[in-house]
GROMACS .gro file of C-alpha atoms in nm:
model
  205
    1MET     CA    1   0.000   0.000   0.000
    2GLY     CA    2   0.288   0.237   0.079
    3ASP     CA    3   0.437   0.196  -0.267
    4GLN     CA    4   0.097   0.252  -0.432
    5SER     CA    5   0.034   0.569  -0.228
    6ALA     CA    6   0.377   0.700  -0.315
    7ALA     CA    7   0.316   0.630  -0.683
    8LYS     CA    8  -0.017   0.811  -0.677
    9THR     CA    9   0.138   1.107  -0.494
   10GLY     CA   10   0.422   1.118  -0.744
   11THR     CA   11   0.181   1.112  -1.035
   12GLY     CA   12  -0.017   1.402  -0.890
   13LEU     CA   13   0.298   1.605  -0.835
   14VAL     CA   14   0.416   1.542  -1.191
   15GLY     CA   15   0.083   1.668  -1.325
   16LYS     CA   16   0.103   1.986  -1.120
   17LEU     CA   17   0.465   2.044  -1.216
   18LEU     CA   18   0.382   2.013  -1.585
   19TRP     CA   19   0.116   2.282  -1.550
   20GLY     CA   20   0.352   2.497  -1.346
   21VAL     CA   21   0.623   2.478  -1.610
   22ALA     CA   22   0.376   2.570  -1.881
   23ALA     CA   23   0.248   2.864  -1.680
   24PHE     CA   24   0.600   3.001  -1.653
   25GLY     CA   25   0.650   3.040  -2.021
   26VAL     CA   26   0.706   2.700  -2.183
   27ALA     CA   27   0.493   2.681  -2.496
   28ALA     CA   28   0.402   2.318  -2.445
   29VAL     CA   29   0.057   2.215  -2.557
   30VAL     CA   30  -0.102   1.892  -2.444
   31TYR     CA   31  -0.352   1.750  -2.688
   32ILE     CA   32  -0.439   1.430  -2.500
   33ILE     CA   33  -0.809   1.416  -2.424
   34GLY     CA   34  -0.950   1.211  -2.137
   35GLN     CA   35  -1.163   0.970  -2.335
   36ALA     CA   36  -1.293   0.810  -2.018
   37SER     CA   37  -1.438   1.140  -1.905
   38THR     CA   38  -1.578   1.269  -2.230
   39ASN     CA   39  -1.755   1.074  -2.496
   40PRO     CA   40  -1.802   1.199  -2.854
   41ASP     CA   41  -2.105   0.972  -2.893
   42ALA     CA   42  -2.277   1.076  -2.571
   43SER     CA   43  -2.500   1.327  -2.745
   44ARG     CA   44  -2.659   1.240  -3.078
   45GLY     CA   45  -2.741   1.603  -3.135
   46MET     CA   46  -2.376   1.713  -3.119
   47ARG     CA   47  -2.215   1.407  -3.276
   48ALA     CA   48  -2.291   1.519  -3.631
   49PHE     CA   49  -2.090   1.839  -3.579
   50ALA     CA   50  -1.761   1.668  -3.489
   51LYS     CA   51  -1.612   1.707  -3.835
   52GLY     CA   52  -1.377   1.930  -4.031
   53GLU     CA   53  -1.221   2.190  -3.802
   54MET     CA   54  -1.444   2.056  -3.524
   55ALA     CA   55  -1.336   1.692  -3.567
   56ALA     CA   56  -1.189   1.686  -3.214
   57LEU     CA   57  -1.513   1.815  -3.060
   58GLN     CA   58  -1.612   1.622  -2.748
   59THR     CA   59  -1.948   1.606  -2.572
   60PRO     CA   60  -1.970   1.539  -2.198
   61SER     CA   61  -2.100   1.203  -2.080
   62ASP     CA   62  -2.216   1.377  -1.761
   63PRO     CA   63  -2.307   1.737  -1.857
   64ARG     CA   64  -2.236   1.979  -1.576
   65PRO     CA   65  -2.284   2.348  -1.509
   66ALA     CA   66  -1.991   2.586  -1.542
   67PRO     CA   67  -1.763   2.599  -1.238
   68VAL     CA   68  -1.803   2.886  -0.995
   69THR     CA   69  -1.440   2.991  -1.030
   70THR     CA   70  -1.376   3.365  -1.006
   71ILE     CA   71  -1.237   3.532  -1.316
   72TYR     CA   72  -1.188   3.903  -1.385
   73ASP     CA   73  -1.339   4.131  -1.647
   74PRO     CA   74  -1.152   4.404  -1.842
   75GLU     CA   75  -1.192   4.647  -1.551
   76GLY     CA   76  -1.064   4.393  -1.299
   77LYS     CA   77  -1.408   4.322  -1.157
   78PRO     CA   78  -1.456   3.966  -1.030
   79LEU     CA   79  -1.725   3.755  -1.192
   80ARG     CA   80  -1.823   3.397  -1.265
   81LEU     CA   81  -1.928   3.214  -1.579
   82GLY     CA   82  -2.276   3.189  -1.427
   83ASP     CA   83  -2.307   3.566  -1.470
   84PHE     CA   84  -2.346   3.502  -1.843
   85ARG     CA   85  -2.643   3.272  -1.798
   86GLY     CA   86  -2.892   3.331  -2.079
   87GLU     CA   87  -2.617   3.339  -2.340
   88VAL     CA   88  -2.435   3.063  -2.523
   89VAL     CA   89  -2.080   3.097  -2.389
   90VAL     CA   90  -1.777   2.994  -2.594
   91LEU     CA   91  -1.511   2.985  -2.324
   92ASN     CA   92  -1.154   2.983  -2.452
   93LEU     CA   93  -0.862   2.932  -2.212
   94TRP     CA   94  -0.543   3.074  -2.357
   95ALA     CA   95  -0.205   3.229  -2.284
   96THR     CA   96   0.048   3.437  -2.475
   97TRP     CA   97   0.313   3.165  -2.428
   98CYS     CA   98   0.094   2.917  -2.619
   99PRO     CA   99   0.149   2.936  -2.999
  100PRO     CA  100  -0.175   2.755  -3.095
  101CYS     CA  101  -0.366   2.995  -2.867
  102VAL     CA  102  -0.214   3.295  -3.041
  103ALA     CA  103  -0.275   3.144  -3.384
  104GLU     CA  104  -0.645   3.076  -3.330
  105MET     CA  105  -0.733   3.406  -3.160
  106PRO     CA  106  -0.822   3.589  -3.486
  107THR     CA  107  -1.072   3.312  -3.561
  108LEU     CA  108  -1.232   3.352  -3.218
  109ALA     CA  109  -1.259   3.724  -3.287
  110ALA     CA  110  -1.428   3.642  -3.618
  111LEU     CA  111  -1.672   3.414  -3.437
  112ALA     CA  112  -1.753   3.688  -3.187
  113ALA     CA  113  -1.809   3.939  -3.468
  114HIS     CA  114  -2.037   3.697  -3.652
  115TYR     CA  115  -2.268   3.666  -3.349
  116GLU     CA  116  -2.272   4.030  -3.240
  117GLY     CA  117  -2.625   4.124  -3.141
  118GLN     CA  118  -2.714   3.763  -3.061
  119PRO     CA  119  -2.704   3.589  -2.720
  120VAL     CA  120  -2.360   3.441  -2.782
  121ARG     CA  121  -2.055   3.535  -2.575
  122VAL     CA  122  -1.704   3.447  -2.690
  123LEU     CA  123  -1.508   3.463  -2.366
  124ALA     CA  124  -1.132   3.447  -2.409
  125VAL     CA  125  -0.982   3.404  -2.061
  126SER     CA  126  -0.608   3.455  -2.025
  127ILE     CA  127  -0.416   3.241  -1.776
  128ASP     CA  128  -0.099   3.449  -1.820
  129ARG     CA  129   0.105   3.519  -1.508
  130ALA     CA  130   0.081   3.864  -1.350
  131GLU     CA  131   0.394   4.004  -1.515
  132ASP     CA  132   0.256   3.915  -1.860
  133ILE     CA  133  -0.091   4.063  -1.810
  134ASP     CA  134  -0.013   4.385  -1.999
  135LYS     CA  135   0.123   4.182  -2.290
  136ALA     CA  136  -0.190   3.967  -2.292
  137ARG     CA  137  -0.418   4.271  -2.270
  138THR     CA  138  -0.243   4.436  -2.564
  139PHE     CA  139  -0.273   4.117  -2.768
  140ILE     CA  140  -0.648   4.088  -2.709
  141GLY     CA  141  -0.681   4.457  -2.789
  142GLN     CA  142  -0.571   4.370  -3.142
  143HIS     CA  143  -0.857   4.122  -3.181
  144ALA     CA  144  -1.180   4.316  -3.146
  145PRO     CA  145  -1.457   4.257  -3.056
  146LEU     CA  146  -1.301   4.024  -2.798
  147ALA     CA  147  -1.270   4.169  -2.449
  148PHE     CA  148  -0.991   4.092  -2.202
  149TYR     CA  149  -1.075   3.847  -1.926
  150THR     CA  150  -0.821   3.687  -1.698
  151ASP     CA  151  -0.773   3.403  -1.451
  152PRO     CA  152  -0.441   3.501  -1.290
  153ASN     CA  153  -0.457   3.212  -1.044
  154MET     CA  154  -0.507   2.959  -1.327
  155LYS     CA  155  -0.786   2.788  -1.134
  156LEU     CA  156  -1.055   2.764  -1.400
  157ALA     CA  157  -0.859   2.509  -1.605
  158PHE     CA  158  -0.845   2.277  -1.303
  159ASP     CA  159  -1.204   2.340  -1.194
  160LEU     CA  160  -1.348   2.215  -1.523
  161VAL     CA  161  -1.475   1.856  -1.508
  162PRO     CA  162  -1.262   1.696  -1.641
  163PRO     CA  163  -0.980   1.951  -1.606
  164ALA     CA  164  -0.848   2.112  -1.922
  165PRO     CA  165  -0.573   1.888  -2.064
  166GLY     CA  166  -0.371   2.184  -2.192
  167MET     CA  167  -0.388   2.511  -2.378
  168PRO     CA  168  -0.587   2.609  -2.569
  169THR     CA  169  -0.907   2.449  -2.445
  170THR     CA  170  -1.247   2.575  -2.557
  171VAL     CA  171  -1.567   2.483  -2.375
  172ILE     CA  172  -1.915   2.571  -2.502
  173TYR     CA  173  -2.201   2.623  -2.257
  174GLY     CA  174  -2.568   2.648  -2.341
  175ALA     CA  175  -2.777   2.941  -2.225
  176ASP     CA  176  -2.871   2.727  -1.924
  177GLY     CA  177  -2.507   2.724  -1.813
  178ILE     CA  178  -2.458   2.353  -1.885
  179GLU     CA  179  -2.157   2.232  -2.081
  180ARG     CA  180  -2.253   2.114  -2.429
  181ALA     CA  181  -1.916   2.051  -2.592
  182ARG     CA  182  -1.545   2.116  -2.572
  183LEU     CA  183  -1.238   2.103  -2.791
  184ALA     CA  184  -0.876   2.068  -2.679
  185GLY     CA  185  -0.618   2.219  -2.911
  186GLY     CA  186  -0.633   2.490  -3.172
  187ALA     CA  187  -0.906   2.520  -3.435
  188ASP     CA  188  -1.056   2.760  -3.687
  189TRP     CA  189  -1.341   2.909  -3.484
  190GLY     CA  190  -1.433   3.151  -3.760
  191GLY     CA  191  -1.523   2.880  -4.009
  192GLU     CA  192  -1.851   2.721  -4.102
  193ASP     CA  193  -1.788   2.408  -3.893
  194ALA     CA  194  -1.762   2.612  -3.573
  195LYS     CA  195  -2.064   2.826  -3.662
  196ALA     CA  196  -2.269   2.512  -3.719
  197VAL     CA  197  -2.187   2.397  -3.364
  198VAL     CA  198  -2.281   2.732  -3.210
  199ASP     CA  199  -2.596   2.760  -3.422
  200HIS     CA  200  -2.707   2.415  -3.308
  201ILE     CA  201  -2.658   2.499  -2.940
  202LEU     CA  202  -2.818   2.841  -2.985
  203GLY     CA  203  -3.121   2.686  -3.151
  204ALA     CA  204  -3.153   2.415  -2.887
  205ASP     CA  205  -3.180   2.665  -2.597
   0.00000   0.00000   0.00000
């Protein structure tokens, strides 16, 4: 039993260390998805949309509401994902040290522009460390109409169920605040495949 406990403890420490290293500037992106926790066939309604740029789209086997983790708006005001209830929320966790995050941001901006005036919120949440916040804010400022949101404590990624496997991770919530789908890794969020996913969720609410 002692050896097993030590092994489990070691495994947990390794996981935390990997995240810590990434948070301090290593542009390492983990694309492994926990297949035991998410099931692409769990929802017939979403299964048809896992194609093209959305081929890696996953649907939760046990749909859950958004975590109550505190994030911060552009003015530094604390809020939670639940504050956006009534809107379809496309939550994107990103950082300036993550090349795929940087590469896909213009497509997220295009998605946000496409749905302006509709109850769809594209919420790009930076997990950059405090000393990189100004850099991250400037970067988002170049991708209107996205606004700058931040999770300086990097808690939201861990509070997701299952936790985000790496950056970028995008989670889509229905207007009821329940997770409908997620995608780990970069994608073209401004294309027709992504719009079809959002349109389906928007129409289902």
